[in-house]
Coordinates of C-alpha atoms and ligand atoms in Angstrom, one line a residue:
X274 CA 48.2 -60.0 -7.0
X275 CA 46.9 -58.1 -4.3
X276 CA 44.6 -60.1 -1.9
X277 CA 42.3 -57.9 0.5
X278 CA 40.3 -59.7 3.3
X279 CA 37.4 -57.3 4.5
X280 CA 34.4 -57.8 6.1
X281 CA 33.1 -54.7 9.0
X282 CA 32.0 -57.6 10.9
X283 CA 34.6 -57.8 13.4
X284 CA 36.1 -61.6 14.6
X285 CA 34.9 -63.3 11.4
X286 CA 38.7 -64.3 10.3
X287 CA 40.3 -61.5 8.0
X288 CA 43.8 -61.9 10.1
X289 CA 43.4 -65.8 10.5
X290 CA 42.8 -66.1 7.1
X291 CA 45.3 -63.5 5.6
X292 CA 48.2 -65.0 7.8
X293 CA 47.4 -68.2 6.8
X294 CA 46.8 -67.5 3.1
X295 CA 50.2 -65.2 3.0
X296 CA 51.9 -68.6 5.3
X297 CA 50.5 -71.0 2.2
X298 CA 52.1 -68.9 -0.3
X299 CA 55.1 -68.2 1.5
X300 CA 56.0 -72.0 1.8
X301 CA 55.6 -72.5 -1.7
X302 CA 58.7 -70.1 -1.9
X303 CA 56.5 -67.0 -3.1
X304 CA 57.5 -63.4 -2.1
X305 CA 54.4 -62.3 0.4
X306 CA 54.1 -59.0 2.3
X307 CA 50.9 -58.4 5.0
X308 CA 49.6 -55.4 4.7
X309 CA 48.2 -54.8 8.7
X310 CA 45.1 -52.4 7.6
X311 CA 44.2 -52.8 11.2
X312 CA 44.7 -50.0 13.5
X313 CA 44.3 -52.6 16.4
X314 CA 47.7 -54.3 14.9
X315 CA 46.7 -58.0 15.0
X316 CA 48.9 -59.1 12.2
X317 CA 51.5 -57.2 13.6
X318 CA 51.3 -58.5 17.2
X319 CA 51.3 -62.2 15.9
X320 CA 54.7 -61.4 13.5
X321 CA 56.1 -60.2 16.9
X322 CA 55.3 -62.9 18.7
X323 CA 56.9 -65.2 16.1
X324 CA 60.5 -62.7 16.0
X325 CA 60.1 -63.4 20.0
X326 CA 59.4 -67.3 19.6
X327 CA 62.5 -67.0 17.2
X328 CA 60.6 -68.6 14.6
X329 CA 61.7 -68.0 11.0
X330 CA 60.3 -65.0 9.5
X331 CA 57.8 -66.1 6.3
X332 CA 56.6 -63.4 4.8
X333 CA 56.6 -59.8 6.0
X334 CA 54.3 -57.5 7.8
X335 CA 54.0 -54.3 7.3
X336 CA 51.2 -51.9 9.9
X337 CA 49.7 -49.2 6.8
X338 CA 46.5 -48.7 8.6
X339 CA 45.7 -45.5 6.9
X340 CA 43.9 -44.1 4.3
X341 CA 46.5 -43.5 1.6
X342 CA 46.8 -47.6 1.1
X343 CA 45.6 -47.6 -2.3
X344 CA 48.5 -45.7 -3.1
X345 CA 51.7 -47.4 -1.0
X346 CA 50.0 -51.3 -1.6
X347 CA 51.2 -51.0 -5.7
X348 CA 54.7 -49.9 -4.5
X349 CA 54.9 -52.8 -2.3
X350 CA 53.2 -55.4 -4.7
X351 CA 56.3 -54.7 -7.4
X352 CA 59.2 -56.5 -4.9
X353 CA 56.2 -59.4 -4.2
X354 CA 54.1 -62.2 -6.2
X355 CA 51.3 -61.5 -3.8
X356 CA 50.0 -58.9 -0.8
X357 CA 47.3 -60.1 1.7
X358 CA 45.9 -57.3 3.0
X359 CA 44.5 -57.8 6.8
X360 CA 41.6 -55.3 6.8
X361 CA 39.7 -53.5 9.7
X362 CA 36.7 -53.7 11.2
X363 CA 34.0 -50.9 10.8
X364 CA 36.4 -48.0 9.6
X365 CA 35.3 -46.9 6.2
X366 CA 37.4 -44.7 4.8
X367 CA 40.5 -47.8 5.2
X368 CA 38.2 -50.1 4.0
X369 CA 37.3 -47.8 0.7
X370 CA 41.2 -47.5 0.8
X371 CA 41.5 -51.0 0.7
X372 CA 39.0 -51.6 -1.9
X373 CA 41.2 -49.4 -4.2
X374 CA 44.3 -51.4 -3.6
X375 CA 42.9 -55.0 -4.6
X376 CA 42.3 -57.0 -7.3
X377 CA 40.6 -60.0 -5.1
X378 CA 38.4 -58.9 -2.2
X379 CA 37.7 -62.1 0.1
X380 CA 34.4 -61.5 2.5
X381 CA 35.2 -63.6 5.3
X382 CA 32.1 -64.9 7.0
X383 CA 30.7 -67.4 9.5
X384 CA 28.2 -70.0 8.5
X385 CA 25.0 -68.8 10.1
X386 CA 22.0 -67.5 7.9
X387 CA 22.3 -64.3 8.5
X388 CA 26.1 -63.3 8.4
X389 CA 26.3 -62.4 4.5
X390 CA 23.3 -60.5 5.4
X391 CA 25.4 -58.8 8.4
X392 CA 28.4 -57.3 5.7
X393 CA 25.8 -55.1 3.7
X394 CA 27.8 -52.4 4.1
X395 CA 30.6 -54.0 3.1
X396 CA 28.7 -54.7 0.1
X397 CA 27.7 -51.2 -0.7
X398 CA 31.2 -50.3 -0.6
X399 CA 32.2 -52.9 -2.8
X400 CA 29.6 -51.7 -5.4
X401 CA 31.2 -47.9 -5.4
X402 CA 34.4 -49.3 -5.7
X403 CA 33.3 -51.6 -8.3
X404 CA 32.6 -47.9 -10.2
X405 CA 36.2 -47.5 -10.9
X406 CA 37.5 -51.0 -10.7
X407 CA 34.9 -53.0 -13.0
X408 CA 37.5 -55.9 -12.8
X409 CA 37.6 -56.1 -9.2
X410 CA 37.0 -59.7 -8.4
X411 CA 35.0 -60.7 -4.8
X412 CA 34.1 -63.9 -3.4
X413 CA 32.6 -64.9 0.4
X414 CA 34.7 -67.4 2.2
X415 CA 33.0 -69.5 4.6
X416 CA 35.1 -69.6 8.0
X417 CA 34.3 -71.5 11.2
X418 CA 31.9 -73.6 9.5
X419 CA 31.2 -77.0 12.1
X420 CA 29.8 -80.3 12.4
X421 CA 26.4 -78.9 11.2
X422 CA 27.0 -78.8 7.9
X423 CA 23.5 -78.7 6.8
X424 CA 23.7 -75.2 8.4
X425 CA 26.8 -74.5 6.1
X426 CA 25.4 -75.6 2.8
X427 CA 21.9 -73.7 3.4
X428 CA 24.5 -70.2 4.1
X429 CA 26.5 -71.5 1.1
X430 CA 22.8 -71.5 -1.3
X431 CA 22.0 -68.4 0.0
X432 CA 25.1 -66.5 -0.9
X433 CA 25.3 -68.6 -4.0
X434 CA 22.4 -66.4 -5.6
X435 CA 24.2 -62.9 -4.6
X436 CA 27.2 -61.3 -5.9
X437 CA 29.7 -62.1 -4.8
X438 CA 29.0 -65.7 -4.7
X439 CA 30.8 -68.1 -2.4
X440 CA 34.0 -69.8 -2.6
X441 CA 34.2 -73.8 -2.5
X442 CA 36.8 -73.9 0.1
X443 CA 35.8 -73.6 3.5
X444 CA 37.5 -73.4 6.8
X445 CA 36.2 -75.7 9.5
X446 CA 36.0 -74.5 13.0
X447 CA 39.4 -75.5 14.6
X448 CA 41.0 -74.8 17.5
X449 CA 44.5 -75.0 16.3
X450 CA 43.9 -71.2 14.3
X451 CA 43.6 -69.9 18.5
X452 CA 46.7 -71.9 19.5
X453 CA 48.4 -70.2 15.8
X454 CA 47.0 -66.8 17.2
X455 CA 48.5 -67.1 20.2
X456 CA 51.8 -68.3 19.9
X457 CA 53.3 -66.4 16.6
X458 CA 52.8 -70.1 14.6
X459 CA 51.0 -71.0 11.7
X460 CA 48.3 -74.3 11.5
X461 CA 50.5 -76.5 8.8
X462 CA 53.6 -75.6 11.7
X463 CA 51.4 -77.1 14.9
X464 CA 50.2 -79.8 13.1
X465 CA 51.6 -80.1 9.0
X466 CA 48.9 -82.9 8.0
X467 CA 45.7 -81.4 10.1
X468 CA 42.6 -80.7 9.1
X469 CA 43.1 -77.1 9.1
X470 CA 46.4 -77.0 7.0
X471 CA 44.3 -78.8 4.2
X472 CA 41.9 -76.6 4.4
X473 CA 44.0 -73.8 4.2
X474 CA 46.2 -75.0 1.0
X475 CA 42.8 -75.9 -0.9
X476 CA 41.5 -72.2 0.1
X477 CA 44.7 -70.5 -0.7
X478 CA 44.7 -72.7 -4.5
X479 CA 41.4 -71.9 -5.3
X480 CA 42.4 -67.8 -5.0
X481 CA 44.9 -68.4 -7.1
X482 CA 42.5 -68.9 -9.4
X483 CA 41.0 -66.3 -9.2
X484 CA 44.2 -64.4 -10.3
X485 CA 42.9 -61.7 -12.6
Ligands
LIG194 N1 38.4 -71.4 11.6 C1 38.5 -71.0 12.9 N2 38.4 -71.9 13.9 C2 38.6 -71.6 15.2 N3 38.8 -70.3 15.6 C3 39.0 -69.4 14.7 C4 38.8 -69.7 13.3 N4 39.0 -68.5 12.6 C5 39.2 -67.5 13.5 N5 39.2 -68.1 14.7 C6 39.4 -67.3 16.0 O1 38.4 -66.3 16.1 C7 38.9 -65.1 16.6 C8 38.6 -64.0 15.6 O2 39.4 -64.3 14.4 P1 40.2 -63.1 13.7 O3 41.0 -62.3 14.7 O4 41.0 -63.8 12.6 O5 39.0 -62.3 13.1 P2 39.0 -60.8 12.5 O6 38.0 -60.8 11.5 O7 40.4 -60.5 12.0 O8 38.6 -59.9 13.7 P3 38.7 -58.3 13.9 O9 37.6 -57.8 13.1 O10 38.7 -58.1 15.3 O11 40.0 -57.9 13.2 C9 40.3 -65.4 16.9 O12 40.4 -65.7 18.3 C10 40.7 -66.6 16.1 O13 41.7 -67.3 16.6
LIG195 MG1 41.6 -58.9 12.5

């Protein structure tokens, strides 16, 4: 399965999420590669932070920030169960690439009113892509959602009524992703029972599902 996490909205959680996703699979003893659509590399910086940390390597990344992905993601996918692709903000013709290349497109998205508003773009391009993948399957996931959870469930209705509808499984706002970022590591490897490592099995289940 190919996994693509896109949203033009920049710093809403496509590489948090798609490390952590690809690190959930990975430790179930799946065979993951990261696509880095990213020209700004962020996947890739945090896999070389890890080789320099001289943690073990869990899954591989590999930088294909260009707009031929729809055809090279395939090739990868046959020597893997699954590829998380990290995608970029605001560059259309990678994202369209992207698009192409998936069978699960995951909208990251921050719980305030107005954010799945904030990806229409996104949305448009889903809907051309949609034109020749009819099977393509989308779904928001709700990242960074806090204590207010009235706030989160309000977002959740909204997004509920549009396609693509929201997943169940959300990701609270946690400071251990920042520490992850920043030192190479992975949540459920800081802390193996937190909050956050939950969260991020439950999310990473409920894809699966989703599993055309
Ligand atoms: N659930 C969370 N709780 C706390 N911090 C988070 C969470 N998710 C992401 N962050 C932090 O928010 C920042 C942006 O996240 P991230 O880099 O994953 O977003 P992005 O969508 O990939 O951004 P870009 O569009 O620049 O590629 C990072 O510093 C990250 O550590
Ligand atoms: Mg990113």
């Amino acid at each position: 399965m190919i996994v693509a996490l896109l949203n033009q909205k920049g710093g809403v959680g496509k590489t948090t999420l798609a490390l952590h996703i690809a690190g959930e699979w990975a430790r179930q003893g799946k065979r993951v590669i990261v696509i880095d659509a990213d020209p700004q590399g962020s996947a890739l910086d945090w896999s070389e932070q890890r080789s320099r940390e001289a943690l073990p390597r869990l899954f591989g990344v590999v930088g294909l920030a260009r707009d031929t992905l729809h055809r090279e993601a395939p090739e990868l996918a046959r020597d893997a169960d699954h590829v998380v692709i990290d995608g970029p903000p605001r560059v259309a013709g990678l994202m369209r690439s992207a698009l192409l290349a998936a069978d699960v497109v995951l909208i990251p998205a921050l719980p305030s009113p107005f954010d799945g508003w904030a990806s229409a773009e996104m949305l448009k391009l889903l809907d051309e892509a949609r034109i020749f993948r009819p099977q393509l399957v989308a779904r928001f996931a709700l990242n960074r959602c806090g204590a207010r959870t009235v706030i989160a469930r309000e977002t959740a209705a909204a997004l509920a009524e549009h396609d693509p509808p929201v997943l169940a499984a959300r990701i609270g706002q946690r400071v251990v992703f920042a520490d992850a970022a920043r030192t190479g590591r992975l949540a459920a490897e800081i802390g193996a029972n937190s909050s956050a490592a939950r969260e991020i099995t439950a999310l990473s289940a409920e894809i699966e599902g989703l599993m055309p």
